[in-house]
Structure formats: structure tokens, C-alpha cells
Amino acid sequence: MSVATTEHPVLLTPGPLTTSPQTRQAMLRDWGSWDADFNQITTRVRQHLLEIAHAAQTHECVPLQGSGTFSVEAAIGTIVPRNGHVLVPMNGAYCQRIARICEYLGRRVSTHSYAEDQAISPADIDRLLSADASITHVAVVHCETSTGILNPLQEIAKVVHKHGKSLIIDAMSSFGAVEVDARATPFDALIAASGKCIEGVPGMGFVLVRRSVLESCKGNAHSLVLDLHDQWVYMQKTTQWRFTPPTHVVAALDQALQQHRAEGGLAARGARYASNCRQLIDGLAALGLKSFLPREIQAPIIVTIHAPCHANYNFQAFYNAVKRQGFILYPGKLTTVETFRVGCMGHFGGEGMRAAIAAIAHVLDEMEISVAA
Ligand SMILES: *Cc1c(COP(=O)(O)O)cnc(C)c1O
């Protein structure tokens, strides 16, 4: 596991995140986009991603160039017909982004808002779907990265399925570490990206789409580059990407996926992150720093921490000092309270987390911020 140095800092961030040396080394050669060897890598990666969700029998994996949001926008644009109606339950910035995408694309959208420290309630979804039969799709964020809330996906999926509606999941910051089993959690589309819990580098996303749904999506998309149906048809026919693939990103993702499997797959990845998360919350609590969420809804991915209530604290100075110790923190994203965030995801474990907590303790001391009770 990675150890911090000032040349190779440990990123305590939700992507880009800390990758392994092998993953970075996989980028040290060039690939031709027409080359059969490269296209075999693409095929292997797509298959492997389906297997992580137990979706190989029912779904297709369509990769797409760009950051994760490109794939979210592509999924909404391709899967929701132009006269569709999307329900977006909202408890953070990434849900808001989905609603915004719907507005941009001219898809009808209804939202239902929660406080930022509240999980989405499946009973509310049930009630909202009963009240408005015109809703065709529900789009949910699995782990709301803006706070670290884990939404109750399986229960939500059951409700959506019961109503015969289509579920689109933004599993960007959970895929590969928190179980989503397509056989038990029915979904039409699940979106994630290379540079999150699989621990690849950023640059591509992918959407697992139910095959029968994808086959019916021709002509929905408003955009050529974001048309997942067209991307899929071309890839099935040629094994190639439609437009220039992010070759080095794909090669790194292939390597990262092999390490994911060698570590013990999703269960082992999830256990390592959960252990990082416990250690982080306990370690910071011992320094007098409190986490924002109750433990029951905290995902083992990223933790929001209340900023120390002290005159000497300001995030930028704190960030810079922690960076000098070899660790990169993440700013808070809440509007009402001052917070910062620390990621539990990336190529580090107990030793890395211990060092990170020691670095934060050192900086608090250096800045003469005493918050311990
Ligand atoms: C990272 C992330 C995204 C995608 O963000 P990009 O900056 O486009 O990569 C979308 N949803 C969630 C929940 C995320 O964590």
C-alpha cells in the first residue's frame, strides 16, 4: 500500500485518488486504437466490470471517454426518452447535478429534497411514484460523495421495480467497494468511472445498461458523442471505440482491475475502505474533530468532518500544512456548516491512515489549534 512522500503525496480525495505503482506503470507504453491487442484489453475490461455487478447475463458495459459526469449525462440522454419524466431524490450536490443534466437535456424532472445529513427514504419514493404515474425513471446517487451518505439502494430498487419504473444509479463513488448485485438490485443503468473505487486513473466512465433497454434506445440521444447506443453498436461490430480512446487510461484500468481481483474483489476492497473509515473517524475523534454524519448512514468512502471551531483555523492554511506532510485533503461541500472531507478510498490501508491522522495531529499542534475535550 502507498506511503506518503512529498513527491508522491497520498490523495485523501474521492478521485483522482492514490493509485498503485503497477497501475501507473501500465501507462508507460503506447497503444494503437485499431490494434487487436488494445481492443482485447477493452473487451476484457468491459467483461470484468459487468462481473463485479453480477450483470454479465443481463447487462452490457458501454465505456465512454471523459470524466464521470460525461457518462451520467450520456446515460440520462440515451436511456430516458425525450418524453420521459425523471424523479430525482436529492440529498447532495451529485443528485442536484443529475437534475441539472435533465434540465439541460430538456427531460422533464421532478425532485424531492432532503437535508444533507439525511438518507433518501424508500417509503417516500413509493409514495411519490404512487402519486404521479407520469414518472418513467428514478435516478439515484448511491454514495452521495458531497457528504459521504450511503443511500439505501436495495430498498429503493425494490420500490422502483414494484412500480414497473426504470432505475438509473450513479454508483460513481461506490462501484467496486460497496455491493450492487444486479440479480438482487434491479437496475436499468448503473454509472461509474475509472478513477474511483477501482483505483484506476481518471479519464473514462462506463455505464452498465440492461441489454433489452439498450436495444430500445436508438434515437433517444440528443448528442452524437454521448450516444451510448451508438457507442455500443459500433463497439459490438468492430471491438473498437467510436472515437479516439483514452488508451493509457484503459490500460491502467485493466491493471487496476487485476489488482482489484487479486486483493479479493469487491468484498476485500470494501473491507479495506471500511477499516480505513473506522480508523479515520476514531483517530480524528481522539483529536477532538467530529464527523458530520451519524455512523449508520456513513459510507466507507469519504468522511465529512466539522472544521475545528477555533480562531486559528482556516481551510487553506490547514490544507497547505497537511500537504507539506504528504497528504492531500478535500474541501467541504456544505453550504450551512464549515467542514472538510477526508477520503477513505485509494491505494492505502491502516499504515497510510495512521500516518494521515498523525499528520493532521501535527498540523493542529503547529497551528496551535486545540480542540480536544
Ligand atoms: C466523482 C463523482 C461523479 C463524477 O464526477 P466527475 O468530476 O465528472 O468525475 C459523479 N457522481 C458522484 C457521486 C461522484 O462521486
GROMACS .gro file of C-alpha atoms and ligand atoms in nm:
model
  388
    1MET     CA    1   0.000   0.000   0.000
    2SER     CA    2   0.115   0.354  -0.071
    3VAL     CA    3   0.312   0.562   0.178
    4ALA     CA    4   0.320   0.941   0.157
    5THR     CA    5   0.623   1.134   0.034
    6THR     CA    6   0.621   1.495  -0.081
    7GLU     CA    7   0.698   1.375  -0.435
    8HIS     CA    8   0.421   1.114  -0.423
    9PRO     CA    9   0.158   1.251  -0.187
   10VAL     CA   10  -0.127   1.029  -0.070
   11LEU     CA   11  -0.452   1.170  -0.206
   12LEU     CA   12  -0.723   1.154   0.060
   13THR     CA   13  -0.974   1.250  -0.209
   14PRO     CA   14  -1.263   1.081  -0.390
   15GLY     CA   15  -1.092   1.070  -0.731
   16PRO     CA   16  -0.849   1.133  -0.871
   17LEU     CA   17  -0.713   0.918  -0.591
   18THR     CA   18  -0.397   0.737  -0.489
   19THR     CA   19  -0.312   0.464  -0.740
   20SER     CA   20  -0.059   0.181  -0.712
   21PRO     CA   21   0.283   0.192  -0.884
   22GLN     CA   22   0.174  -0.100  -1.109
   23THR     CA   23  -0.128   0.096  -1.227
   24ARG     CA   24   0.086   0.399  -1.307
   25GLN     CA   25   0.343   0.175  -1.480
   26ALA     CA   26   0.073   0.032  -1.707
   27MET     CA   27   0.064   0.374  -1.875
   28LEU     CA   28   0.429   0.363  -1.983
   29ARG     CA   29   0.361   0.228  -2.330
   30ASP     CA   30   0.158   0.344  -2.629
   31TRP     CA   31  -0.126   0.157  -2.794
   32GLY     CA   32  -0.283   0.195  -3.138
   33SER     CA   33  -0.658   0.233  -3.126
   34TRP     CA   34  -0.703  -0.012  -3.416
   35ASP     CA   35  -0.467  -0.265  -3.269
   36ALA     CA   36  -0.618  -0.602  -3.181
   37ASP     CA   37  -0.415  -0.622  -2.856
   38PHE     CA   38  -0.561  -0.294  -2.736
   39ASN     CA   39  -0.913  -0.392  -2.834
   40GLN     CA   40  -0.873  -0.715  -2.638
   41ILE     CA   41  -0.799  -0.501  -2.332
   42THR     CA   42  -1.119  -0.304  -2.390
   43THR     CA   43  -1.320  -0.626  -2.421
   44ARG     CA   44  -1.160  -0.770  -2.104
   45VAL     CA   45  -1.226  -0.452  -1.905
   46ARG     CA   46  -1.592  -0.438  -2.012
   47GLN     CA   47  -1.643  -0.803  -1.915
   48HIS     CA   48  -1.470  -0.759  -1.580
   49LEU     CA   49  -1.682  -0.453  -1.492
   50LEU     CA   50  -2.002  -0.648  -1.563
   51GLU     CA   51  -1.883  -0.934  -1.343
   52ILE     CA   52  -1.828  -0.702  -1.045
   53ALA     CA   53  -2.203  -0.625  -1.054
   54HIS     CA   54  -2.303  -0.986  -1.139
   55ALA     CA   55  -2.458  -0.836  -1.452
   56ALA     CA   56  -2.291  -1.029  -1.736
   57GLN     CA   57  -2.610  -1.223  -1.820
   58THR     CA   58  -2.843  -0.925  -1.827
   59HIS     CA   59  -2.646  -0.607  -1.900
   60GLU     CA   60  -2.393  -0.455  -2.140
   61CYS     CA   61  -2.098  -0.242  -2.036
   62VAL     CA   62  -2.064   0.070  -2.251
   63PRO     CA   63  -1.745   0.267  -2.180
   64LEU     CA   64  -1.721   0.636  -2.261
   65GLN     CA   65  -1.439   0.891  -2.281
   66GLY     CA   66  -1.439   1.175  -2.028
   67SER     CA   67  -1.490   1.225  -1.656
   68GLY     CA   68  -1.771   1.053  -1.467
   69THR     CA   69  -2.025   1.326  -1.536
   70PHE     CA   70  -1.994   1.267  -1.912
   71SER     CA   71  -2.122   0.915  -1.851
   72VAL     CA   72  -2.403   1.038  -1.625
   73GLU     CA   73  -2.515   1.280  -1.894
   74ALA     CA   74  -2.481   1.010  -2.161
   75ALA     CA   75  -2.687   0.766  -1.954
   76ILE     CA   76  -2.970   1.013  -1.894
   77GLY     CA   77  -2.966   1.128  -2.258
   78THR     CA   78  -2.958   0.777  -2.402
   79ILE     CA   79  -3.189   0.590  -2.165
   80VAL     CA   80  -3.459   0.846  -2.088
   81PRO     CA   81  -3.674   0.904  -2.397
   82ARG     CA   82  -3.738   1.267  -2.487
   83ASN     CA   83  -4.089   1.246  -2.342
   84GLY     CA   84  -3.969   1.069  -2.027
   85HIS     CA   85  -4.009   1.202  -1.673
   86VAL     CA   86  -3.729   1.156  -1.419
   87LEU     CA   87  -3.769   1.159  -1.040
   88VAL     CA   88  -3.451   1.266  -0.860
   89PRO     CA   89  -3.445   1.234  -0.480
   90MET     CA   90  -3.187   1.485  -0.361
   91ASN     CA   91  -2.957   1.489  -0.060
   92GLY     CA   92  -2.643   1.641  -0.203
   93ALA     CA   93  -2.454   1.801  -0.489
   94TYR     CA   94  -2.436   1.497  -0.717
   95CYS     CA   95  -2.815   1.447  -0.709
   96GLN     CA   96  -2.851   1.816  -0.791
   97ARG     CA   97  -2.616   1.763  -1.085
   98ILE     CA   98  -2.841   1.487  -1.223
   99ALA     CA   99  -3.144   1.717  -1.200
  100ARG     CA  100  -2.946   1.987  -1.379
  101ILE     CA  101  -2.848   1.745  -1.655
  102CYS     CA  102  -3.218   1.659  -1.704
  103GLU     CA  103  -3.297   2.031  -1.737
  104TYR     CA  104  -3.015   2.085  -1.988
  105LEU     CA  105  -3.134   1.791  -2.195
  106GLY     CA  106  -3.496   1.901  -2.183
  107ARG     CA  107  -3.608   1.589  -1.995
  108ARG     CA  108  -3.893   1.653  -1.754
  109VAL     CA  109  -3.765   1.625  -1.397
  110SER     CA  110  -3.923   1.620  -1.051
  111THR     CA  111  -3.711   1.645  -0.740
  112HIS     CA  112  -3.763   1.559  -0.377
  113SER     CA  113  -3.522   1.722  -0.134
  114TYR     CA  114  -3.375   1.605   0.195
  115ALA     CA  115  -3.143   1.767   0.444
  116GLU     CA  116  -2.777   1.699   0.368
  117ASP     CA  117  -2.743   1.466   0.667
  118GLN     CA  118  -3.050   1.257   0.579
  119ALA     CA  119  -3.059   0.943   0.365
  120ILE     CA  120  -3.321   0.903   0.090
  121SER     CA  121  -3.631   0.723   0.218
  122PRO     CA  122  -3.763   0.431   0.005
  123ALA     CA  123  -4.111   0.495   0.154
  124ASP     CA  124  -4.104   0.847   0.006
  125ILE     CA  125  -4.015   0.707  -0.337
  126ASP     CA  126  -4.304   0.463  -0.305
  127ARG     CA  127  -4.543   0.747  -0.222
  128LEU     CA  128  -4.412   0.977  -0.498
  129LEU     CA  129  -4.440   0.704  -0.763
  130SER     CA  130  -4.795   0.623  -0.649
  131ALA     CA  131  -4.890   0.990  -0.666
  132ASP     CA  132  -4.759   1.058  -1.018
  133ALA     CA  133  -4.795   0.786  -1.281
  134SER     CA  134  -4.620   1.002  -1.544
  135ILE     CA  135  -4.280   0.936  -1.383
  136THR     CA  136  -4.088   0.691  -1.603
  137HIS     CA  137  -3.742   0.685  -1.440
  138VAL     CA  138  -3.588   0.727  -1.096
  139ALA     CA  139  -3.226   0.848  -1.084
  140VAL     CA  140  -3.043   0.799  -0.753
  141VAL     CA  141  -2.694   0.855  -0.624
  142HIS     CA  142  -2.571   0.551  -0.430
  143CYS     CA  143  -2.298   0.716  -0.222
  144GLU     CA  144  -2.354   1.093  -0.214
  145THR     CA  145  -1.988   1.195  -0.229
  146SER     CA  146  -2.059   1.555  -0.126
  147THR     CA  147  -2.119   1.434   0.232
  148GLY     CA  148  -2.044   1.058   0.231
  149ILE     CA  149  -2.403   0.941   0.283
  150LEU     CA  150  -2.486   0.588   0.170
  151ASN     CA  151  -2.840   0.583   0.033
  152PRO     CA  152  -3.043   0.260   0.083
  153LEU     CA  153  -3.012   0.144  -0.276
  154GLN     CA  154  -3.150  -0.205  -0.249
  155GLU     CA  155  -3.474  -0.091  -0.085
  156ILE     CA  156  -3.510   0.194  -0.337
  157ALA     CA  157  -3.455  -0.053  -0.625
  158LYS     CA  158  -3.727  -0.283  -0.489
  159VAL     CA  159  -3.977   0.004  -0.474
  160VAL     CA  160  -3.892   0.127  -0.826
  161HIS     CA  161  -3.920  -0.229  -0.959
  162LYS     CA  162  -4.257  -0.280  -0.785
  163HIS     CA  163  -4.392   0.025  -0.969
  164GLY     CA  164  -4.252  -0.102  -1.301
  165LYS     CA  165  -4.029   0.204  -1.344
  166SER     CA  166  -3.672   0.231  -1.466
  167LEU     CA  167  -3.386   0.285  -1.220
  168ILE     CA  168  -3.067   0.476  -1.308
  169ILE     CA  169  -2.792   0.460  -1.044
  170ASP     CA  170  -2.499   0.697  -1.008
  171ALA     CA  171  -2.269   0.448  -0.833
  172MET     CA  172  -1.963   0.654  -0.918
  173SER     CA  173  -1.805   0.655  -0.573
  174SER     CA  174  -1.927   0.312  -0.458
  175PHE     CA  175  -1.882   0.075  -0.753
  176GLY     CA  176  -1.619  -0.186  -0.675
  177ALA     CA  177  -1.629  -0.130  -0.298
  178VAL     CA  178  -1.998  -0.137  -0.197
  179GLU     CA  179  -2.202  -0.431  -0.325
  180VAL     CA  180  -2.454  -0.375  -0.603
  181ASP     CA  181  -2.574  -0.714  -0.727
  182ALA     CA  182  -2.781  -0.684  -1.045
  183ARG     CA  183  -2.957  -1.012  -0.958
  184ALA     CA  184  -3.093  -0.870  -0.630
  185THR     CA  185  -3.097  -0.496  -0.703
  186PRO     CA  186  -3.279  -0.447  -1.033
  187PHE     CA  187  -3.146  -0.151  -1.233
  188ASP     CA  188  -3.160  -0.041  -1.597
  189ALA     CA  189  -2.840   0.164  -1.583
  190LEU     CA  190  -2.550   0.196  -1.340
  191ILE     CA  191  -2.282   0.457  -1.393
  192ALA     CA  192  -1.926   0.463  -1.257
  193ALA     CA  193  -1.579   0.568  -1.369
  194SER     CA  194  -1.217   0.455  -1.395
  195GLY     CA  195  -1.067   0.676  -1.126
  196LYS     CA  196  -1.278   0.592  -0.820
  197CYS     CA  197  -1.301   0.271  -0.614
  198ILE     CA  198  -1.144   0.055  -0.887
  199GLU     CA  199  -0.835   0.274  -0.829
  200GLY     CA  200  -0.758   0.342  -1.194
  201VAL     CA  201  -0.670   0.686  -1.326
  202PRO     CA  202  -0.941   0.934  -1.430
  203GLY     CA  203  -1.039   0.976  -1.794
  204MET     CA  204  -1.325   0.740  -1.873
  205GLY     CA  205  -1.659   0.634  -1.734
  206PHE     CA  206  -1.880   0.337  -1.811
  207VAL     CA  207  -2.246   0.253  -1.793
  208LEU     CA  208  -2.386  -0.094  -1.725
  209VAL     CA  209  -2.713  -0.093  -1.919
  210ARG     CA  210  -2.978  -0.364  -1.923
  211ARG     CA  211  -2.942  -0.521  -2.269
  212SER     CA  212  -3.315  -0.515  -2.351
  213VAL     CA  213  -3.330  -0.145  -2.257
  214LEU     CA  214  -3.017  -0.050  -2.451
  215GLU     CA  215  -3.154  -0.221  -2.764
  216SER     CA  216  -3.458   0.008  -2.748
  217CYS     CA  217  -3.261   0.334  -2.704
  218LYS     CA  218  -3.176   0.415  -3.065
  219GLY     CA  219  -3.256   0.776  -3.143
  220ASN     CA  220  -3.307   0.897  -2.785
  221ALA     CA  221  -2.975   1.078  -2.753
  222HIS     CA  222  -2.951   1.450  -2.817
  223SER     CA  223  -2.574   1.428  -2.870
  224LEU     CA  224  -2.355   1.221  -3.101
  225VAL     CA  225  -2.058   1.183  -2.867
  226LEU     CA  226  -2.280   1.100  -2.568
  227ASP     CA  227  -2.495   0.843  -2.751
  228LEU     CA  228  -2.435   0.518  -2.561
  229HIS     CA  229  -2.647   0.321  -2.805
  230ASP     CA  230  -2.431   0.428  -3.096
  231GLN     CA  231  -2.111   0.370  -2.896
  232TRP     CA  232  -2.232   0.019  -2.810
  233VAL     CA  233  -2.344  -0.077  -3.164
  234TYR     CA  234  -2.009   0.037  -3.306
  235MET     CA  235  -1.812  -0.145  -3.037
  236GLN     CA  236  -2.007  -0.470  -3.087
  237LYS     CA  237  -1.942  -0.451  -3.461
  238THR     CA  238  -1.575  -0.352  -3.456
  239THR     CA  239  -1.447  -0.416  -3.098
  240GLN     CA  240  -1.316  -0.057  -3.125
  241TRP     CA  241  -1.417   0.269  -2.961
  242ARG     CA  242  -1.610   0.505  -3.190
  243PHE     CA  243  -1.371   0.796  -3.142
  244THR     CA  244  -1.010   0.815  -3.012
  245PRO     CA  245  -0.999   0.603  -2.695
  246PRO     CA  246  -0.813   0.713  -2.381
  247THR     CA  247  -0.566   0.429  -2.444
  248HIS     CA  248  -0.343   0.480  -2.139
  249VAL     CA  249  -0.644   0.515  -1.910
  250VAL     CA  250  -0.791   0.189  -2.042
  251ALA     CA  251  -0.458   0.006  -1.994
  252ALA     CA  252  -0.431   0.142  -1.638
  253LEU     CA  253  -0.790   0.042  -1.563
  254ASP     CA  254  -0.720  -0.311  -1.686
  255GLN     CA  255  -0.421  -0.330  -1.450
  256ALA     CA  256  -0.622  -0.179  -1.162
  257LEU     CA  257  -0.899  -0.435  -1.219
  258GLN     CA  258  -0.648  -0.720  -1.200
  259GLN     CA  259  -0.530  -0.583  -0.864
  260HIS     CA  260  -0.893  -0.549  -0.751
  261ARG     CA  261  -0.941  -0.919  -0.824
  262ALA     CA  262  -0.607  -1.018  -0.661
  263GLU     CA  263  -0.699  -0.826  -0.346
  264GLY     CA  264  -1.012  -1.039  -0.313
  265GLY     CA  265  -1.260  -0.844  -0.525
  266LEU     CA  266  -1.532  -0.615  -0.401
  267ALA     CA  267  -1.560  -0.771  -0.054
  268ALA     CA  268  -1.191  -0.717   0.023
  269ARG     CA  269  -1.186  -0.368  -0.130
  270GLY     CA  270  -1.493  -0.273   0.072
  271ALA     CA  271  -1.344  -0.417   0.392
  272ARG     CA  272  -1.020  -0.221   0.348
  273TYR     CA  273  -1.211   0.104   0.293
  274ALA     CA  274  -1.440   0.031   0.591
  275SER     CA  275  -1.136  -0.025   0.809
  276ASN     CA  276  -0.978   0.299   0.678
  277CYS     CA  277  -1.304   0.478   0.755
  278ARG     CA  278  -1.335   0.348   1.114
  279GLN     CA  279  -0.973   0.429   1.184
  280LEU     CA  280  -1.017   0.779   1.042
  281ILE     CA  281  -1.332   0.864   1.238
  282ASP     CA  282  -1.191   0.725   1.564
  283GLY     CA  283  -0.850   0.884   1.512
  284LEU     CA  284  -0.993   1.229   1.439
  285ALA     CA  285  -1.243   1.199   1.725
  286ALA     CA  286  -0.948   1.142   1.958
  287LEU     CA  287  -0.811   1.476   1.830
  288GLY     CA  288  -1.146   1.640   1.907
  289LEU     CA  289  -1.261   1.652   1.542
  290LYS     CA  290  -1.618   1.533   1.491
  291SER     CA  291  -1.761   1.374   1.178
  292PHE     CA  292  -2.072   1.530   1.027
  293LEU     CA  293  -2.282   1.216   0.965
  294PRO     CA  294  -2.420   0.960   1.208
  295ARG     CA  295  -2.237   0.628   1.159
  296GLU     CA  296  -2.550   0.442   1.042
  297ILE     CA  297  -2.560   0.634   0.713
  298GLN     CA  298  -2.185   0.690   0.667
  299ALA     CA  299  -2.048   0.519   0.353
  300PRO     CA  300  -1.694   0.379   0.386
  301ILE     CA  301  -1.579   0.609   0.105
  302ILE     CA  302  -1.537   0.966   0.223
  303VAL     CA  303  -1.593   1.136   0.560
  304THR     CA  304  -1.711   1.493   0.618
  305ILE     CA  305  -1.550   1.646   0.927
  306HIS     CA  306  -1.659   1.959   1.111
  307ALA     CA  307  -1.387   2.222   1.085
  308PRO     CA  308  -1.226   2.297   1.422
  309CYS     CA  309  -1.413   2.579   1.589
  310HIS     CA  310  -1.104   2.787   1.660
  311ALA     CA  311  -0.983   3.136   1.561
  312ASN     CA  312  -0.656   2.997   1.418
  313TYR     CA  313  -0.832   2.767   1.170
  314ASN     CA  314  -0.872   2.839   0.803
  315PHE     CA  315  -0.905   2.563   0.546
  316GLN     CA  316  -0.639   2.686   0.302
  317ALA     CA  317  -0.367   2.716   0.567
  318PHE     CA  318  -0.466   2.380   0.717
  319TYR     CA  319  -0.467   2.220   0.370
  320ASN     CA  320  -0.123   2.361   0.283
  321ALA     CA  321   0.028   2.241   0.611
  322VAL     CA  322  -0.118   1.889   0.573
  323LYS     CA  323   0.009   1.885   0.213
  324ARG     CA  324   0.362   1.958   0.340
  325GLN     CA  325   0.325   1.634   0.541
  326GLY     CA  326   0.247   1.446   0.217
  327PHE     CA  327  -0.134   1.425   0.231
  328ILE     CA  328  -0.393   1.594   0.010
  329LEU     CA  329  -0.726   1.674   0.180
  330TYR     CA  330  -1.054   1.769   0.014
  331PRO     CA  331  -1.260   2.080   0.087
  332GLY     CA  332  -1.610   2.054   0.233
  333LYS     CA  333  -1.912   2.097   0.007
  334LEU     CA  334  -2.181   2.201   0.254
  335THR     CA  335  -2.335   2.544   0.245
  336THR     CA  336  -2.456   2.565   0.603
  337VAL     CA  337  -2.161   2.440   0.813
  338GLU     CA  338  -1.786   2.468   0.769
  339THR     CA  339  -1.637   2.126   0.702
  340PHE     CA  340  -1.354   1.946   0.524
  341ARG     CA  341  -1.352   1.596   0.377
  342VAL     CA  342  -1.113   1.303   0.400
  343GLY     CA  343  -1.134   1.012   0.157
  344CYS     CA  344  -1.104   0.650   0.274
  345MET     CA  345  -1.063   0.529  -0.085
  346GLY     CA  346  -0.742   0.475  -0.278
  347HIS     CA  347  -0.436   0.255  -0.261
  348PHE     CA  348  -0.365   0.285   0.111
  349GLY     CA  349  -0.456   0.094   0.425
  350GLY     CA  350  -0.407   0.103   0.800
  351GLU     CA  351  -0.050   0.228   0.789
  352GLY     CA  352  -0.136   0.510   0.548
  353MET     CA  353  -0.437   0.614   0.756
  354ARG     CA  354  -0.232   0.616   1.077
  355ALA     CA  355   0.025   0.840   0.911
  356ALA     CA  356  -0.251   1.071   0.780
  357ILE     CA  357  -0.404   1.110   1.126
  358ALA     CA  358  -0.059   1.175   1.274
  359ALA     CA  359  -0.001   1.443   1.006
  360ILE     CA  360  -0.332   1.613   1.091
  361ALA     CA  361  -0.247   1.599   1.463
  362HIS     CA  362   0.094   1.751   1.391
  363VAL     CA  363  -0.062   2.035   1.187
  364LEU     CA  364  -0.326   2.116   1.451
  365ASP     CA  365  -0.043   2.139   1.701
  366GLU     CA  366   0.167   2.354   1.468
  367MET     CA  367  -0.127   2.591   1.407
  368GLU     CA  368  -0.192   2.599   1.781
  369ILE     CA  369  -0.544   2.475   1.737
  370SER     CA  370  -0.651   2.282   2.043
  371VAL     CA  371  -0.993   2.121   2.010
  372ALA     CA  372  -0.953   1.811   2.227
  373ALA     CA  373  -1.206   1.796   2.510
  374LIG     C1  374  -1.699   1.164  -0.884
  374LIG     C2  375  -1.845   1.157  -0.895
  374LIG     C3  376  -1.914   1.190  -1.014
  374LIG     C4  377  -1.841   1.233  -1.139
  374LIG     O1  378  -1.766   1.347  -1.122
  374LIG     P1  379  -1.657   1.387  -1.231
  374LIG     O2  380  -1.592   1.505  -1.169
  374LIG     O3  381  -1.728   1.417  -1.356
  374LIG     O4  382  -1.567   1.268  -1.247
  374LIG     C5  383  -2.050   1.174  -1.019
  374LIG     N1  384  -2.119   1.132  -0.912
  374LIG     C6  385  -2.060   1.100  -0.796
  374LIG     C7  386  -2.143   1.051  -0.683
  374LIG     C8  387  -1.921   1.113  -0.783
  374LIG     O5  388  -1.861   1.081  -0.666
   0.00000   0.00000   0.00000
